[in-house]
GROMACS .gro file of C-alpha atoms in nm:
model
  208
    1UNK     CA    1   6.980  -2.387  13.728
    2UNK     CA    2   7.346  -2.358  13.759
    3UNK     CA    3   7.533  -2.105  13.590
    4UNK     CA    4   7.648  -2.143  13.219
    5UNK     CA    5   7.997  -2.176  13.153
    6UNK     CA    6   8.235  -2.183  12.814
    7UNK     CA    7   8.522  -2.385  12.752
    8UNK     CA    8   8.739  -2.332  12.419
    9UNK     CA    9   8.779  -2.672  12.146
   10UNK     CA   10   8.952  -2.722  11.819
   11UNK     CA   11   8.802  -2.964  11.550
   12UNK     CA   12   8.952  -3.256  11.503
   13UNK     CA   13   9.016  -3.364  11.166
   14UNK     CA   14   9.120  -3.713  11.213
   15UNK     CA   15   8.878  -3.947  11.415
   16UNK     CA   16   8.962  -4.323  11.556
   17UNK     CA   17   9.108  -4.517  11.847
   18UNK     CA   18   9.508  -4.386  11.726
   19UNK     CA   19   9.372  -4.014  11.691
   20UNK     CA   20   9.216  -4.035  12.052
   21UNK     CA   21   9.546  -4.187  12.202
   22UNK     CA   22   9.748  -3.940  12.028
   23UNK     CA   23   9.463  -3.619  12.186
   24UNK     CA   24   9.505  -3.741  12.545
   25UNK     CA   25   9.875  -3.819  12.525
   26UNK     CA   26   9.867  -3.424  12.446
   27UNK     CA   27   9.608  -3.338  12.750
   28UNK     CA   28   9.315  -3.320  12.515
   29UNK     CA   29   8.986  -3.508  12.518
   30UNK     CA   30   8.762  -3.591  12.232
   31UNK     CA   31   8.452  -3.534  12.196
   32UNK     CA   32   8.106  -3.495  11.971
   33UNK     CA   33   7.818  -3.270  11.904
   34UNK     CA   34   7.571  -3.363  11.820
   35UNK     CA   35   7.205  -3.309  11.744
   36UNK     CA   36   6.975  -3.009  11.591
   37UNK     CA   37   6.962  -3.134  11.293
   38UNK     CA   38   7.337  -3.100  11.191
   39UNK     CA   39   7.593  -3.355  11.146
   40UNK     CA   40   7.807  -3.452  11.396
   41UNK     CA   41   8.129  -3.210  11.492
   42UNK     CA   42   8.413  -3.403  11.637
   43UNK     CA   43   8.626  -3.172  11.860
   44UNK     CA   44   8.952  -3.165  12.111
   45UNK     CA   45   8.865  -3.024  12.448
   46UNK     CA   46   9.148  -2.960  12.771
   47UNK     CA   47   9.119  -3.251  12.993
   48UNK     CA   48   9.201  -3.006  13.277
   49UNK     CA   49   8.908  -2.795  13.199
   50UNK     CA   50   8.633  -3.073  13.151
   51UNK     CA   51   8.786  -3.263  13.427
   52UNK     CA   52   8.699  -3.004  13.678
   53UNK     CA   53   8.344  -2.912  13.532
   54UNK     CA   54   8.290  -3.346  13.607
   55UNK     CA   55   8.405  -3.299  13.976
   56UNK     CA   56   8.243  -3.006  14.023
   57UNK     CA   57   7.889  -3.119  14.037
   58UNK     CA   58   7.617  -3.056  13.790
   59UNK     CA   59   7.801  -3.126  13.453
   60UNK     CA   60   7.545  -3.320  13.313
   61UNK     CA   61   7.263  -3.025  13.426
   62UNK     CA   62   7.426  -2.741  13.307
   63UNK     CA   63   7.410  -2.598  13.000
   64UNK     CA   64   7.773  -2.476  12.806
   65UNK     CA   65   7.882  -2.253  12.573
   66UNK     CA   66   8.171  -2.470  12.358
   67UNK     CA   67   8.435  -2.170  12.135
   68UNK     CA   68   8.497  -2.428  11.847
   69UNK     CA   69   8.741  -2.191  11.625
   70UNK     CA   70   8.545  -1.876  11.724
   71UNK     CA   71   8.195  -2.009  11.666
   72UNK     CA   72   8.014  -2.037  12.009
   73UNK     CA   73   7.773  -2.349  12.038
   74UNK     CA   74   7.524  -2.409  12.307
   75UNK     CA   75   7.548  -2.740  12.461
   76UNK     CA   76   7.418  -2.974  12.733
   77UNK     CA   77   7.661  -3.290  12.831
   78UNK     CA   78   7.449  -3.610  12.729
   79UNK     CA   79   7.725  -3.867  12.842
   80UNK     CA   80   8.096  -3.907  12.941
   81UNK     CA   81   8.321  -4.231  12.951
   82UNK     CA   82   8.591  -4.274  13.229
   83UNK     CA   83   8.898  -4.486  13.220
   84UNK     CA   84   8.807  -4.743  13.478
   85UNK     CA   85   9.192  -4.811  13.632
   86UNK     CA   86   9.271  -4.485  13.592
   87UNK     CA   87   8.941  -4.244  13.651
   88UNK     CA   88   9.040  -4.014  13.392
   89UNK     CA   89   8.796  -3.903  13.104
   90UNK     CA   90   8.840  -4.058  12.780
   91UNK     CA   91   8.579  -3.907  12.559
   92UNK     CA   92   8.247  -3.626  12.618
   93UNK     CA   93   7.903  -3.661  12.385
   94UNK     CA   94   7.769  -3.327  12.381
   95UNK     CA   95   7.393  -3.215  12.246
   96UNK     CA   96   7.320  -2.916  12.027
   97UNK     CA   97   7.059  -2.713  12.240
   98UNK     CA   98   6.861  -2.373  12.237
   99UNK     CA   99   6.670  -2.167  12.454
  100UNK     CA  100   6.336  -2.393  12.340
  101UNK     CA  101   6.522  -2.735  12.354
  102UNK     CA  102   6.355  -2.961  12.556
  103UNK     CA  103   6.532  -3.205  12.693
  104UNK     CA  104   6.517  -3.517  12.880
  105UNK     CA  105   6.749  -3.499  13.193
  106UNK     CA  106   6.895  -3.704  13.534
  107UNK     CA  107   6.831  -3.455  13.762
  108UNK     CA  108   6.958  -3.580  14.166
  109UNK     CA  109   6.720  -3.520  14.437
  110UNK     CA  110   6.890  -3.426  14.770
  111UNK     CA  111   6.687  -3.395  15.094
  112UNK     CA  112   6.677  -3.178  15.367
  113UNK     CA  113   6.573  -3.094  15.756
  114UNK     CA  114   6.627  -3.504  15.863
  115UNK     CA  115   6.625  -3.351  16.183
  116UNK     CA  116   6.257  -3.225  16.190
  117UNK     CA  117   6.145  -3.599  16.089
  118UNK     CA  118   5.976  -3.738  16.391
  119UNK     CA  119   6.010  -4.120  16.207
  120UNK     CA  120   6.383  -4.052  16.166
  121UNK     CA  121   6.375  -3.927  16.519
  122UNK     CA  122   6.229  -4.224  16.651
  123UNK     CA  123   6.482  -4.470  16.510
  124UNK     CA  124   6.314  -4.497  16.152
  125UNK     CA  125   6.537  -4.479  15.862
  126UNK     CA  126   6.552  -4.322  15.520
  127UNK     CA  127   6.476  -4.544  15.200
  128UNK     CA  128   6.575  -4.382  14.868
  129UNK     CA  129   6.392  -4.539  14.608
  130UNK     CA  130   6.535  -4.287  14.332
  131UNK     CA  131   6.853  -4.072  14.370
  132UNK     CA  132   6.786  -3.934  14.052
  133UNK     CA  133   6.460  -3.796  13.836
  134UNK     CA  134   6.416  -3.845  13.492
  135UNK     CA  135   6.260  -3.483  13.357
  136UNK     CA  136   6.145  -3.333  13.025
  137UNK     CA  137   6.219  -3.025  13.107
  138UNK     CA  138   6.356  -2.665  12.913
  139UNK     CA  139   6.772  -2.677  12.879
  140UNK     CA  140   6.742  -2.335  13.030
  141UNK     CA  141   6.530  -2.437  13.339
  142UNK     CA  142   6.695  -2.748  13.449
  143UNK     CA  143   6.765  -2.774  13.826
  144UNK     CA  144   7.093  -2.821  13.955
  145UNK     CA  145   6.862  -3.087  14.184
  146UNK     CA  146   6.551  -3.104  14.327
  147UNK     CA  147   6.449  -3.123  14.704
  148UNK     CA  148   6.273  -3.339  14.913
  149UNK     CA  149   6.177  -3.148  15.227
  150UNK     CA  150   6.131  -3.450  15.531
  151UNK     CA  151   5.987  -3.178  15.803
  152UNK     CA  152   5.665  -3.388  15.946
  153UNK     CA  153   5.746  -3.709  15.808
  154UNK     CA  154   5.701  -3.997  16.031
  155UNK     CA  155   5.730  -4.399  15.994
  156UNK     CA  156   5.595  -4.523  15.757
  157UNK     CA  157   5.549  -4.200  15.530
  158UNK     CA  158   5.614  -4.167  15.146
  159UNK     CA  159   5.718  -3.903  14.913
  160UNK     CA  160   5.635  -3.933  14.600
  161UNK     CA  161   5.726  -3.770  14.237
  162UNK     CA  162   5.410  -3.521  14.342
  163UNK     CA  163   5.527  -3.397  14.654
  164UNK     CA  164   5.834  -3.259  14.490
  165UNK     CA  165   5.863  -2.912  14.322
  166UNK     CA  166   5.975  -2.921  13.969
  167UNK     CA  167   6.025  -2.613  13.772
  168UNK     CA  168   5.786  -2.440  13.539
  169UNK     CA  169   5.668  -2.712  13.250
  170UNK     CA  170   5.894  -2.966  13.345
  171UNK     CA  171   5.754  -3.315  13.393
  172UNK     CA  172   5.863  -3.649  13.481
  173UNK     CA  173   5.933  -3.887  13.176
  174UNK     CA  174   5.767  -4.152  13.375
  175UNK     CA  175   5.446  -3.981  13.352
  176UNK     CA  176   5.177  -4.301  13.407
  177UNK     CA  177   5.186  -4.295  13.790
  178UNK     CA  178   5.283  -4.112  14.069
  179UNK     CA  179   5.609  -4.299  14.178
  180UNK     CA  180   5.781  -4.329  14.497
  181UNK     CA  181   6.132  -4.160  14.512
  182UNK     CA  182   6.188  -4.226  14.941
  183UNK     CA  183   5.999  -4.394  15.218
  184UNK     CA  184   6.053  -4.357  15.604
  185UNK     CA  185   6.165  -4.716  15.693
  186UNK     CA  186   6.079  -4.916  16.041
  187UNK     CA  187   6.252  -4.809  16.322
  188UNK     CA  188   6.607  -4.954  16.301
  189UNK     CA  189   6.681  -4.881  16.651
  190UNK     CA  190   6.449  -5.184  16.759
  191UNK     CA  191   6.533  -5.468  16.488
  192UNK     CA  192   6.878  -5.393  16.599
  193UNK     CA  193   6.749  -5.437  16.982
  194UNK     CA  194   6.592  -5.761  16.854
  195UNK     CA  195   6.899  -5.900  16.697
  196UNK     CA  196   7.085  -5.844  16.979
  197UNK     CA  197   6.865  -6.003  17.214
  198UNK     CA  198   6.862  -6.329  16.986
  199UNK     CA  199   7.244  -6.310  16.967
  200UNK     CA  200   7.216  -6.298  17.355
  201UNK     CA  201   6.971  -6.565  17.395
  202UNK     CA  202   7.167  -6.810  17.136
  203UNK     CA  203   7.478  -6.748  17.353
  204UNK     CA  204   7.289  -6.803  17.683
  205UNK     CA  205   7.186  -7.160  17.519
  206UNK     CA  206   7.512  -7.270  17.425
  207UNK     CA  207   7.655  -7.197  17.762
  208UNK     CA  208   7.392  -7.415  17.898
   0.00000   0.00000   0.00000
C-alpha cells in the first residue's frame, strides 16, 4: 500500500460552473466528499498539490488525510476530471473511508522478469488482456499494484486472476470465473518472417 499523505482544503460556500472558474482562476480545485453516511462537503484544494499526487502514481490507490478547517478526514480518490486541451484538473470526487471501509478499487497489474520467459524468448509476445483489476478490498490494504511474475512462461501460456497474489481478504469484483489478465502470444518473430517472404514473393512476380 502506498504511504498516506494529507493535503490542507477550505469549504467552499458557493457551488456552480462561475464558483469553479473563479477557484481555478485562483490555483484552487474543487472538489467533493462524499459518502459514510454524511452529506456531501464541497471543498477548495491547491491545484499544485493534487496535481502532483495525479502524476505521481497511485492517486486513485492511496488513501489521504484531507485538513478541511482543522478537521482531518480520511479519504480515498474515487474519480478526477481533466481539461482535455489543456491536461489540467478541473474537479476531484473524494470518498469518506475508515480503517473497515471496503472498497471497490482499479488496482494496475505490472509484470516482471520478461527475460526469464522462454515464449518471450523465443519470439512470442505479451498479450495484456487487463491492465487493471477490479478488487473489493480494505482502504487500508490496497496495493499500489499487483504483479504478474512471467519466470517459466512459454507460448501459449495464461495467467489468470488466480495466479496473482492479492492481499489478505481482497477479492476480485468479477468473482464468477477465473479470468484471463495476459497470454503469451505466437511467436512474432516468424509471422513477421512470413510477411516478408510474401512481400518478397509478390515483388518477384511483378518483376516477372
Amino acid at each position: 500500500m502506498s504511504q498516506t499523505y494529507e493535503l490542507k482544503a477550505e469549504t467552499r460556500e458557493r457551488v456552480g460552473k462561475g464558483s469553479s472558474r473563479e477557484l481555478r482562476r485562483n490555483g484552487l480545485i474543487p472538489a467533493v466528499i462524499y459518502g459514510d453516511k454524511q452529506p456531501p462537503l464541497s471543498i477548495a484544494l491547491a491545484t499544485k498539490e493534487v496535481t502532483m499526487k495525479i502524476h505521481a502514481g497511485g492517486f486513485m490507490t492511496t488513501v489521504a488525510i484531507i485538513d478541511v478547517n482543522g478537521e482531518k478526514i480520511r479519504v480515498l480518490p474515487k474519480d478526477y476530471q481533466l481539461d482535455p486541451v489543456r491536461d489540467f484538473t478541473m474537479h476531484v470526487d473524494f470518498l469518506r473511508v475508515s480503517k473497515d471501509s471496503q472498497v471497490s478499487v482499479q488496482v494496475p497489474v505490472h509484470f516482471e522478469n520478461e527475460e526469464k520467459s522462454p515464449g518471450l524468448k523465443r519470439g512470442g509476445a505479451l498479450n495484456i488482456v487487463r491492465h487493471e483489476v477490479e478488487l473489493n478490498v480494505s482502504a487500508d490494504s490496497i496495493p499500489e499494484f499487483l504483479t504478474v511474475d512471467l519466470t517459466g512462461l512459454n507460448i501459449g501460456d495464461t495467467v489468470h486472476i488466480s495466479d496473482i497474489k492479492l492481499p489478505a481478504g481482497a477479492t476480485p469484483v468479477i468473482a464468477d470465473r477465473d479470468f484471463t489478465v495476459a497470454t503469451i502470444a505466437g511467436r512474432v518473430m516468424e509471422a513477421e518472417e512470413e510477411e516478408e517472404a510474401a512481400a518478397e514473393e509478390a515483388e518477384g512476380e511483378a518483376e516477372e
